[in-house]
């Protein structure tokens, strides 16, 4: 299946048009990540957002798991929006397929699709609140 | 595109002058890598440092994946700096393109570019700490 078809199949992108997703897919990469591998690294500056097509990814802060991202969900959006270093390390906990989107393409997409922007902002707020709650 | 232009576009080389990158590029080679190919081999004494231009690599220790390196990232720096055997295997997850730099050239460039040295050393320490933690 092509990258654009993988993206179109995800409910999170339901509000985006084929043309908008095609624009993202043109520069996005799909990678099959083996179980155990890290994808983001807490504290480092990295320019990518990940969408999980299949498999699952653990999100860890200070070495503790704080969240689990499953197929259809995304992670890495916080730094695309705030431009800061990674808040968390992410690790594939099974063989996992992700689509990697760079910050610019991601921001262009959420600017173009208000419904998606709202979903992303809601997820980001929920995740930041969780960090605040757990770390006081 | 010339190697020097590829290198100039990478954020990690932002603090490196064009002359220094030109010197680096003169001795560096671009290499196409087929999906599945291993560029470093855990335990082996082998020199080069790899900078990823396109594609993603899995980093494996004892046959288990521990990390991924994507475009703009680098690997192989630990052995180039400490002269020891490879701490991990780097395997292409898809067709990829890298710049290959000899350890001597790599160390020369680090000596001339303090900003780059700081980035590389910080990343190397982070990776070594993770290996210590995992083993």
PDB file of C-alpha atoms in Angstrom:
ATOM      1  CA  UNK A   1       0.000   0.000   0.000  1.00  0.00           C
ATOM      2  CA  UNK A   2       1.317   3.474  -0.803  1.00  0.00           C
ATOM      3  CA  UNK A   3       2.062   6.035   1.919  1.00  0.00           C
ATOM      4  CA  UNK A   4      -0.935   8.173   0.956  1.00  0.00           C
ATOM      5  CA  UNK A   5      -3.240   5.147   1.156  1.00  0.00           C
ATOM      6  CA  UNK A   6      -1.838   4.264   4.589  1.00  0.00           C
ATOM      7  CA  UNK A   7      -2.514   7.827   5.775  1.00  0.00           C
ATOM      8  CA  UNK A   8      -6.011   7.907   4.260  1.00  0.00           C
ATOM      9  CA  UNK A   9      -6.912   4.703   6.096  1.00  0.00           C
ATOM     10  CA  UNK A  10      -6.283   6.370   9.491  1.00  0.00           C
ATOM     11  CA  UNK A  11      -9.303   7.971  11.203  1.00  0.00           C
ATOM     12  CA  UNK A  12      -7.121  10.812  12.506  1.00  0.00           C
ATOM     13  CA  UNK A  13      -6.805  12.100   8.916  1.00  0.00           C
ATOM     14  CA  UNK A  14     -10.495  11.729   8.057  1.00  0.00           C
ATOM     15  CA  UNK A  15     -10.932  15.474   7.595  1.00  0.00           C
ATOM     16  CA  UNK A  16      -7.947  15.853   5.263  1.00  0.00           C
ATOM     17  CA  UNK A  17      -8.468  15.609   1.503  1.00  0.00           C
ATOM     18  CA  UNK A  18      -6.646  13.199  -0.779  1.00  0.00           C
ATOM     19  CA  UNK A  19      -4.690  16.128  -2.245  1.00  0.00           C
ATOM     20  CA  UNK A  20      -3.573  17.346   1.181  1.00  0.00           C
ATOM     21  CA  UNK A  21      -2.439  13.892   2.264  1.00  0.00           C
ATOM     22  CA  UNK A  22      -0.783  13.326  -1.104  1.00  0.00           C
ATOM     23  CA  UNK A  23       1.235  16.492  -0.525  1.00  0.00           C
ATOM     24  CA  UNK A  24       2.408  15.128   2.836  1.00  0.00           C
ATOM     25  CA  UNK A  25       3.052  11.651   1.467  1.00  0.00           C
ATOM     26  CA  UNK A  26       5.265  13.030  -1.281  1.00  0.00           C
ATOM     27  CA  UNK A  27       7.937  13.909   1.256  1.00  0.00           C
ATOM     28  CA  UNK A  28       7.028  11.468   4.015  1.00  0.00           C
ATOM     29  CA  UNK A  29       8.826   8.196   4.500  1.00  0.00           C
ATOM     30  CA  UNK A  30       7.375   4.927   5.640  1.00  0.00           C
ATOM     31  CA  UNK A  31       9.714   2.804   7.725  1.00  0.00           C
ATOM     32  CA  UNK A  32       9.417  -0.617   9.324  1.00  0.00           C
ATOM     33  CA  UNK A  33      10.999  -0.314  12.735  1.00  0.00           C
ATOM     34  CA  UNK A  34      12.114  -3.449  14.575  1.00  0.00           C
ATOM     35  CA  UNK A  35      10.880  -4.040  18.136  1.00  0.00           C
ATOM     36  CA  UNK A  36      13.076  -2.314  20.718  1.00  0.00           C
ATOM     37  CA  UNK A  37      14.376   0.512  18.550  1.00  0.00           C
ATOM     38  CA  UNK A  38      14.039   4.107  19.708  1.00  0.00           C
ATOM     39  CA  UNK A  39      12.510   6.684  17.398  1.00  0.00           C
ATOM     40  CA  UNK A  40      12.755   9.897  19.418  1.00  0.00           C
ATOM     41  CA  UNK A  41      15.299  10.803  22.080  1.00  0.00           C
ATOM     42  CA  UNK A  42      14.347  12.881  25.127  1.00  0.00           C
ATOM     43  CA  UNK A  43      16.243  16.169  25.232  1.00  0.00           C
ATOM     44  CA  UNK A  44      17.457  16.191  21.612  1.00  0.00           C
ATOM     45  CA  UNK A  45      16.318  18.442  18.759  1.00  0.00           C
ATOM     46  CA  UNK A  46      14.783  16.332  16.012  1.00  0.00           C
ATOM     47  CA  UNK A  47      12.570  17.570  13.226  1.00  0.00           C
ATOM     48  CA  UNK A  48      10.033  14.798  12.777  1.00  0.00           C
ATOM     49  CA  UNK A  49       6.504  13.699  13.639  1.00  0.00           C
ATOM     50  CA  UNK A  50       5.565  10.007  13.514  1.00  0.00           C
ATOM     51  CA  UNK A  51       2.249   8.419  12.603  1.00  0.00           C
ATOM     52  CA  UNK A  52       1.882   4.786  13.653  1.00  0.00           C
ATOM     53  CA  UNK A  53       0.443   2.672  10.824  1.00  0.00           C
ATOM     54  CA  UNK A  54       0.745  -0.647  12.643  1.00  0.00           C
ATOM     55  CA  UNK A  55       2.333  -1.874  15.858  1.00  0.00           C
ATOM     56  CA  UNK A  56       2.798   0.201  19.008  1.00  0.00           C
ATOM     57  CA  UNK A  57       5.266   2.577  20.556  1.00  0.00           C
ATOM     58  CA  UNK A  58       6.014   3.228  24.242  1.00  0.00           C
ATOM     59  CA  UNK A  59       6.614   6.835  25.310  1.00  0.00           C
ATOM     60  CA  UNK A  60       9.159   7.193  28.116  1.00  0.00           C
ATOM     61  CA  UNK A  61      10.275  10.117  30.245  1.00  0.00           C
ATOM     62  CA  UNK A  62      13.268   9.838  32.548  1.00  0.00           C
ATOM     63  CA  UNK A  63      13.280   6.097  31.821  1.00  0.00           C
ATOM     64  CA  UNK A  64       9.634   5.532  32.855  1.00  0.00           C
ATOM     65  CA  UNK A  65       6.868   4.595  30.437  1.00  0.00           C
ATOM     66  CA  UNK A  66       4.236   7.349  30.438  1.00  0.00           C
ATOM     67  CA  UNK A  67       2.109   6.479  27.424  1.00  0.00           C
ATOM     68  CA  UNK A  68       1.474   3.915  24.708  1.00  0.00           C
ATOM     69  CA  UNK A  69       0.828   4.969  21.118  1.00  0.00           C
ATOM     70  CA  UNK A  70      -1.086   2.469  18.995  1.00  0.00           C
ATOM     71  CA  UNK A  71      -1.821   2.140  15.298  1.00  0.00           C
ATOM     72  CA  UNK A  72      -3.717   5.165  14.005  1.00  0.00           C
ATOM     73  CA  UNK A  73      -2.206   7.584  16.491  1.00  0.00           C
ATOM     74  CA  UNK A  74       0.725   9.981  16.207  1.00  0.00           C
ATOM     75  CA  UNK A  75       3.561  11.236  18.400  1.00  0.00           C
ATOM     76  CA  UNK A  76       6.326  13.815  18.209  1.00  0.00           C
ATOM     77  CA  UNK A  77       3.816  16.610  17.533  1.00  0.00           C
ATOM     78  CA  UNK A  78       4.697  18.653  20.620  1.00  0.00           C
ATOM     79  CA  UNK A  79       8.117  19.671  19.323  1.00  0.00           C
ATOM     80  CA  UNK A  80       6.725  20.364  15.834  1.00  0.00           C
ATOM     81  CA  UNK A  81       4.493  22.943  17.461  1.00  0.00           C
ATOM     82  CA  UNK A  82       6.748  24.394  20.181  1.00  0.00           C
ATOM     83  CA  UNK A  83      10.093  23.966  18.417  1.00  0.00           C
ATOM     84  CA  UNK A  84      11.728  22.659  21.590  1.00  0.00           C
ATOM     85  CA  UNK A  85      13.756  19.540  22.341  1.00  0.00           C
ATOM     86  CA  UNK A  86      12.033  16.165  22.604  1.00  0.00           C
ATOM     87  CA  UNK A  87       9.932  15.816  25.738  1.00  0.00           C
ATOM     88  CA  UNK A  88      10.198  12.038  25.654  1.00  0.00           C
ATOM     89  CA  UNK A  89      11.928   9.007  24.242  1.00  0.00           C
ATOM     90  CA  UNK A  90       9.813   6.660  22.136  1.00  0.00           C
ATOM     91  CA  UNK A  91      10.488   3.001  21.586  1.00  0.00           C
ATOM     92  CA  UNK A  92       8.803   0.472  19.299  1.00  0.00           C
ATOM     93  CA  UNK A  93       7.582  -2.330  21.573  1.00  0.00           C
ATOM     94  CA  UNK A  94       6.808  -4.627  18.670  1.00  0.00           C
ATOM     95  CA  UNK A  95       7.695  -4.561  14.984  1.00  0.00           C
ATOM     96  CA  UNK A  96       6.070  -1.299  13.977  1.00  0.00           C
ATOM     97  CA  UNK A  97       5.390   0.626  10.775  1.00  0.00           C
ATOM     98  CA  UNK A  98       5.467   4.409  10.970  1.00  0.00           C
ATOM     99  CA  UNK A  99       5.151   7.287   8.556  1.00  0.00           C
ATOM    100  CA  UNK A 100       7.705  10.012   9.277  1.00  0.00           C
ATOM    101  CA  UNK A 101       6.694  13.590   8.458  1.00  0.00           C
ATOM    102  CA  UNK A 102       9.009  16.559   8.868  1.00  0.00           C
ATOM    103  CA  UNK A 103       7.915  19.524  10.977  1.00  0.00           C
ATOM    104  CA  UNK A 104       7.275  21.843   8.071  1.00  0.00           C
ATOM    105  CA  UNK A 105       5.025  19.443   6.191  1.00  0.00           C
ATOM    106  CA  UNK A 106       3.213  18.586   9.421  1.00  0.00           C
ATOM    107  CA  UNK A 107       2.583  22.239  10.269  1.00  0.00           C
ATOM    108  CA  UNK A 108       1.462  22.972   6.701  1.00  0.00           C
ATOM    109  CA  UNK A 109      -1.028  20.108   6.950  1.00  0.00           C
ATOM    110  CA  UNK A 110      -2.551  21.145  10.265  1.00  0.00           C
ATOM    111  CA  UNK A 111      -2.752  24.753   9.040  1.00  0.00           C
ATOM    112  CA  UNK A 112      -4.730  23.519   6.045  1.00  0.00           C
ATOM    113  CA  UNK A 113      -7.044  21.181   7.974  1.00  0.00           C
ATOM    114  CA  UNK A 114      -8.649  22.877  11.006  1.00  0.00           C
ATOM    115  CA  UNK A 115     -10.314  19.661  12.232  1.00  0.00           C
ATOM    116  CA  UNK A 116      -6.942  17.924  12.290  1.00  0.00           C
ATOM    117  CA  UNK A 117      -5.319  20.884  14.029  1.00  0.00           C
ATOM    118  CA  UNK A 118      -7.979  20.688  16.721  1.00  0.00           C
ATOM    119  CA  UNK A 119      -7.394  16.948  17.224  1.00  0.00           C
ATOM    120  CA  UNK A 120      -3.632  17.467  17.396  1.00  0.00           C
ATOM    121  CA  UNK A 121      -3.953  20.355  19.858  1.00  0.00           C
ATOM    122  CA  UNK A 122      -6.322  18.353  22.056  1.00  0.00           C
ATOM    123  CA  UNK A 123      -3.962  15.373  22.090  1.00  0.00           C
ATOM    124  CA  UNK A 124      -1.001  17.615  22.829  1.00  0.00           C
ATOM    125  CA  UNK A 125      -2.770  19.348  25.727  1.00  0.00           C
ATOM    126  CA  UNK A 126      -3.838  16.021  27.165  1.00  0.00           C
ATOM    127  CA  UNK A 127      -0.269  14.716  26.935  1.00  0.00           C
ATOM    128  CA  UNK A 128       1.256  17.826  28.494  1.00  0.00           C
ATOM    129  CA  UNK A 129      -1.288  17.714  31.315  1.00  0.00           C
ATOM    130  CA  UNK A 130      -0.430  14.095  31.948  1.00  0.00           C
ATOM    131  CA  UNK A 131       3.251  15.011  32.253  1.00  0.00           C
ATOM    132  CA  UNK A 132       2.399  17.866  34.664  1.00  0.00           C
ATOM    133  CA  UNK A 133       0.202  15.581  36.727  1.00  0.00           C
ATOM    134  CA  UNK A 134       2.683  12.761  36.976  1.00  0.00           C
ATOM    135  CA  UNK A 135       5.714  14.904  37.602  1.00  0.00           C
ATOM    136  CA  UNK A 136       3.950  17.516  39.721  1.00  0.00           C
TER     137      UNK A 136
ATOM    138  CA  UNK B   1      24.408  17.229  -5.998  1.00  0.00           C
ATOM    139  CA  UNK B   2      28.005  17.566  -4.831  1.00  0.00           C
ATOM    140  CA  UNK B   3      28.892  15.991  -1.477  1.00  0.00           C
ATOM    141  CA  UNK B   4      29.674  19.419  -0.013  1.00  0.00           C
ATOM    142  CA  UNK B   5      26.180  20.689  -0.878  1.00  0.00           C
ATOM    143  CA  UNK B   6      24.597  17.629   0.724  1.00  0.00           C
ATOM    144  CA  UNK B   7      26.652  18.212   3.880  1.00  0.00           C
ATOM    145  CA  UNK B   8      25.833  21.939   4.007  1.00  0.00           C
ATOM    146  CA  UNK B   9      22.128  21.170   4.178  1.00  0.00           C
ATOM    147  CA  UNK B  10      22.443  19.093   7.349  1.00  0.00           C
ATOM    148  CA  UNK B  11      21.681  20.923  10.619  1.00  0.00           C
ATOM    149  CA  UNK B  12      24.572  19.204  12.432  1.00  0.00           C
ATOM    150  CA  UNK B  13      27.051  20.971  10.160  1.00  0.00           C
ATOM    151  CA  UNK B  14      25.527  24.425  10.699  1.00  0.00           C
ATOM    152  CA  UNK B  15      28.552  25.561  12.745  1.00  0.00           C
ATOM    153  CA  UNK B  16      31.125  24.272  10.286  1.00  0.00           C
ATOM    154  CA  UNK B  17      32.666  26.628   7.736  1.00  0.00           C
ATOM    155  CA  UNK B  18      32.391  26.013   4.008  1.00  0.00           C
ATOM    156  CA  UNK B  19      36.155  25.493   3.737  1.00  0.00           C
ATOM    157  CA  UNK B  20      36.104  22.814   6.417  1.00  0.00           C
ATOM    158  CA  UNK B  21      33.150  21.085   4.807  1.00  0.00           C
ATOM    159  CA  UNK B  22      34.919  21.344   1.470  1.00  0.00           C
ATOM    160  CA  UNK B  23      37.930  19.552   2.949  1.00  0.00           C
ATOM    161  CA  UNK B  24      35.680  16.934   4.479  1.00  0.00           C
ATOM    162  CA  UNK B  25      33.786  16.443   1.226  1.00  0.00           C
ATOM    163  CA  UNK B  26      37.031  15.983  -0.700  1.00  0.00           C
ATOM    164  CA  UNK B  27      37.773  12.830   1.251  1.00  0.00           C
ATOM    165  CA  UNK B  28      34.195  11.727   1.846  1.00  0.00           C
ATOM    166  CA  UNK B  29      32.240   9.518  -0.483  1.00  0.00           C
ATOM    167  CA  UNK B  30      28.559   9.194  -1.071  1.00  0.00           C
ATOM    168  CA  UNK B  31      27.287   5.659  -1.043  1.00  0.00           C
ATOM    169  CA  UNK B  32      23.952   4.130  -2.012  1.00  0.00           C
ATOM    170  CA  UNK B  33      22.930   1.447   0.447  1.00  0.00           C
ATOM    171  CA  UNK B  34      20.444  -1.331  -0.317  1.00  0.00           C
ATOM    172  CA  UNK B  35      17.718  -2.150   2.199  1.00  0.00           C
ATOM    173  CA  UNK B  36      19.009  -4.736   4.679  1.00  0.00           C
ATOM    174  CA  UNK B  37      22.691  -3.933   4.183  1.00  0.00           C
ATOM    175  CA  UNK B  38      24.853  -3.623   7.294  1.00  0.00           C
ATOM    176  CA  UNK B  39      27.336  -0.758   7.344  1.00  0.00           C
ATOM    177  CA  UNK B  40      28.804  -1.398  10.791  1.00  0.00           C
ATOM    178  CA  UNK B  41      29.249  -4.747  12.502  1.00  0.00           C
ATOM    179  CA  UNK B  42      29.199  -5.051  16.296  1.00  0.00           C
ATOM    180  CA  UNK B  43      32.588  -6.202  17.588  1.00  0.00           C
ATOM    181  CA  UNK B  44      34.481  -5.510  14.364  1.00  0.00           C
ATOM    182  CA  UNK B  45      37.369  -3.067  14.056  1.00  0.00           C
ATOM    183  CA  UNK B  46      36.395  -0.872  11.138  1.00  0.00           C
ATOM    184  CA  UNK B  47      36.807   2.797  10.595  1.00  0.00           C
ATOM    185  CA  UNK B  48      34.222   4.904   8.862  1.00  0.00           C
ATOM    186  CA  UNK B  49      31.668   7.320  10.214  1.00  0.00           C
ATOM    187  CA  UNK B  50      28.377   7.466   8.341  1.00  0.00           C
ATOM    188  CA  UNK B  51      26.136  10.486   7.872  1.00  0.00           C
ATOM    189  CA  UNK B  52      22.645   9.643   6.697  1.00  0.00           C
ATOM    190  CA  UNK B  53      21.315  11.666   3.754  1.00  0.00           C
ATOM    191  CA  UNK B  54      18.243   9.558   2.921  1.00  0.00           C
ATOM    192  CA  UNK B  55      16.619   6.552   4.545  1.00  0.00           C
ATOM    193  CA  UNK B  56      16.643   5.059   8.018  1.00  0.00           C
ATOM    194  CA  UNK B  57      18.955   2.653   9.836  1.00  0.00           C
ATOM    195  CA  UNK B  58      18.346   0.347  12.785  1.00  0.00           C
ATOM    196  CA  UNK B  59      21.097   0.193  15.395  1.00  0.00           C
ATOM    197  CA  UNK B  60      21.381  -3.285  16.907  1.00  0.00           C
ATOM    198  CA  UNK B  61      23.272  -4.812  19.799  1.00  0.00           C
ATOM    199  CA  UNK B  62      23.316  -8.564  20.403  1.00  0.00           C
ATOM    200  CA  UNK B  63      20.779  -8.893  17.586  1.00  0.00           C
ATOM    201  CA  UNK B  64      18.286  -6.567  19.301  1.00  0.00           C
ATOM    202  CA  UNK B  65      17.291  -3.204  17.904  1.00  0.00           C
ATOM    203  CA  UNK B  66      18.049  -0.322  20.278  1.00  0.00           C
ATOM    204  CA  UNK B  67      17.816   2.766  18.099  1.00  0.00           C
ATOM    205  CA  UNK B  68      17.017   4.248  14.714  1.00  0.00           C
ATOM    206  CA  UNK B  69      18.977   6.881  12.815  1.00  0.00           C
ATOM    207  CA  UNK B  70      17.273   8.918  10.095  1.00  0.00           C
ATOM    208  CA  UNK B  71      18.216  11.662   7.625  1.00  0.00           C
ATOM    209  CA  UNK B  72      20.612  14.205   9.133  1.00  0.00           C
ATOM    210  CA  UNK B  73      21.790  11.758  11.789  1.00  0.00           C
ATOM    211  CA  UNK B  74      25.140  10.020  12.016  1.00  0.00           C
ATOM    212  CA  UNK B  75      26.548   6.788  13.386  1.00  0.00           C
ATOM    213  CA  UNK B  76      29.895   5.070  13.707  1.00  0.00           C
ATOM    214  CA  UNK B  77      31.404   7.997  15.612  1.00  0.00           C
ATOM    215  CA  UNK B  78      32.145   6.020  18.783  1.00  0.00           C
ATOM    216  CA  UNK B  79      34.670   3.681  17.161  1.00  0.00           C
ATOM    217  CA  UNK B  80      36.158   6.582  15.183  1.00  0.00           C
ATOM    218  CA  UNK B  81      36.779   8.520  18.390  1.00  0.00           C
ATOM    219  CA  UNK B  82      37.808   5.753  20.808  1.00  0.00           C
ATOM    220  CA  UNK B  83      39.506   3.485  18.260  1.00  0.00           C
ATOM    221  CA  UNK B  84      37.730   0.462  19.722  1.00  0.00           C
ATOM    222  CA  UNK B  85      35.551  -2.186  18.115  1.00  0.00           C
ATOM    223  CA  UNK B  86      32.056  -1.311  16.925  1.00  0.00           C
ATOM    224  CA  UNK B  87      29.606  -1.075  19.786  1.00  0.00           C
ATOM    225  CA  UNK B  88      26.663  -1.855  17.496  1.00  0.00           C
ATOM    226  CA  UNK B  89      25.535  -2.986  14.064  1.00  0.00           C
ATOM    227  CA  UNK B  90      23.919  -0.423  11.739  1.00  0.00           C
ATOM    228  CA  UNK B  91      21.440  -1.977   9.286  1.00  0.00           C
ATOM    229  CA  UNK B  92      19.544  -0.148   6.534  1.00  0.00           C
ATOM    230  CA  UNK B  93      15.772  -0.456   7.028  1.00  0.00           C
ATOM    231  CA  UNK B  94      15.184   0.705   3.448  1.00  0.00           C
ATOM    232  CA  UNK B  95      17.240   1.818   0.471  1.00  0.00           C
ATOM    233  CA  UNK B  96      19.400   4.622   1.818  1.00  0.00           C
ATOM    234  CA  UNK B  97      22.125   7.093   0.914  1.00  0.00           C
ATOM    235  CA  UNK B  98      25.004   7.986   3.219  1.00  0.00           C
ATOM    236  CA  UNK B  99      28.209   9.984   3.272  1.00  0.00           C
ATOM    237  CA  UNK B 100      31.182   7.851   4.350  1.00  0.00           C
ATOM    238  CA  UNK B 101      34.027   9.585   6.199  1.00  0.00           C
ATOM    239  CA  UNK B 102      37.285   8.029   7.341  1.00  0.00           C
ATOM    240  CA  UNK B 103      38.028   8.244  11.087  1.00  0.00           C
ATOM    241  CA  UNK B 104      41.064  10.412  10.437  1.00  0.00           C
ATOM    242  CA  UNK B 105      39.140  12.969   8.371  1.00  0.00           C
ATOM    243  CA  UNK B 106      36.324  12.899  10.881  1.00  0.00           C
ATOM    244  CA  UNK B 107      38.652  13.609  13.792  1.00  0.00           C
ATOM    245  CA  UNK B 108      40.427  16.374  11.832  1.00  0.00           C
ATOM    246  CA  UNK B 109      37.108  18.108  11.183  1.00  0.00           C
ATOM    247  CA  UNK B 110      36.084  17.787  14.838  1.00  0.00           C
ATOM    248  CA  UNK B 111      39.388  19.375  15.872  1.00  0.00           C
ATOM    249  CA  UNK B 112      38.676  22.349  13.601  1.00  0.00           C
ATOM    250  CA  UNK B 113      34.984  22.771  14.417  1.00  0.00           C
ATOM    251  CA  UNK B 114      34.269  23.108  18.157  1.00  0.00           C
ATOM    252  CA  UNK B 115      30.484  23.430  17.659  1.00  0.00           C
ATOM    253  CA  UNK B 116      30.356  20.195  15.734  1.00  0.00           C
ATOM    254  CA  UNK B 117      32.655  18.497  18.251  1.00  0.00           C
ATOM    255  CA  UNK B 118      30.289  19.502  21.072  1.00  0.00           C
ATOM    256  CA  UNK B 119      27.285  18.059  19.218  1.00  0.00           C
ATOM    257  CA  UNK B 120      29.066  14.812  18.393  1.00  0.00           C
ATOM    258  CA  UNK B 121      30.488  14.361  21.906  1.00  0.00           C
ATOM    259  CA  UNK B 122      27.110  15.001  23.554  1.00  0.00           C
ATOM    260  CA  UNK B 123      25.424  12.510  21.244  1.00  0.00           C
ATOM    261  CA  UNK B 124      28.182   9.945  21.808  1.00  0.00           C
ATOM    262  CA  UNK B 125      27.870  10.279  25.587  1.00  0.00           C
ATOM    263  CA  UNK B 126      24.106   9.877  25.366  1.00  0.00           C
ATOM    264  CA  UNK B 127      24.534   6.717  23.294  1.00  0.00           C
ATOM    265  CA  UNK B 128      27.205   5.227  25.560  1.00  0.00           C
ATOM    266  CA  UNK B 129      25.077   5.925  28.649  1.00  0.00           C
ATOM    267  CA  UNK B 130      22.187   4.099  26.999  1.00  0.00           C
ATOM    268  CA  UNK B 131      24.387   1.129  26.189  1.00  0.00           C
ATOM    269  CA  UNK B 132      25.598   1.009  29.812  1.00  0.00           C
ATOM    270  CA  UNK B 133      22.011   1.136  30.985  1.00  0.00           C
ATOM    271  CA  UNK B 134      20.834  -1.602  28.617  1.00  0.00           C
ATOM    272  CA  UNK B 135      23.644  -4.122  29.153  1.00  0.00           C
TER     273      UNK B 135
END
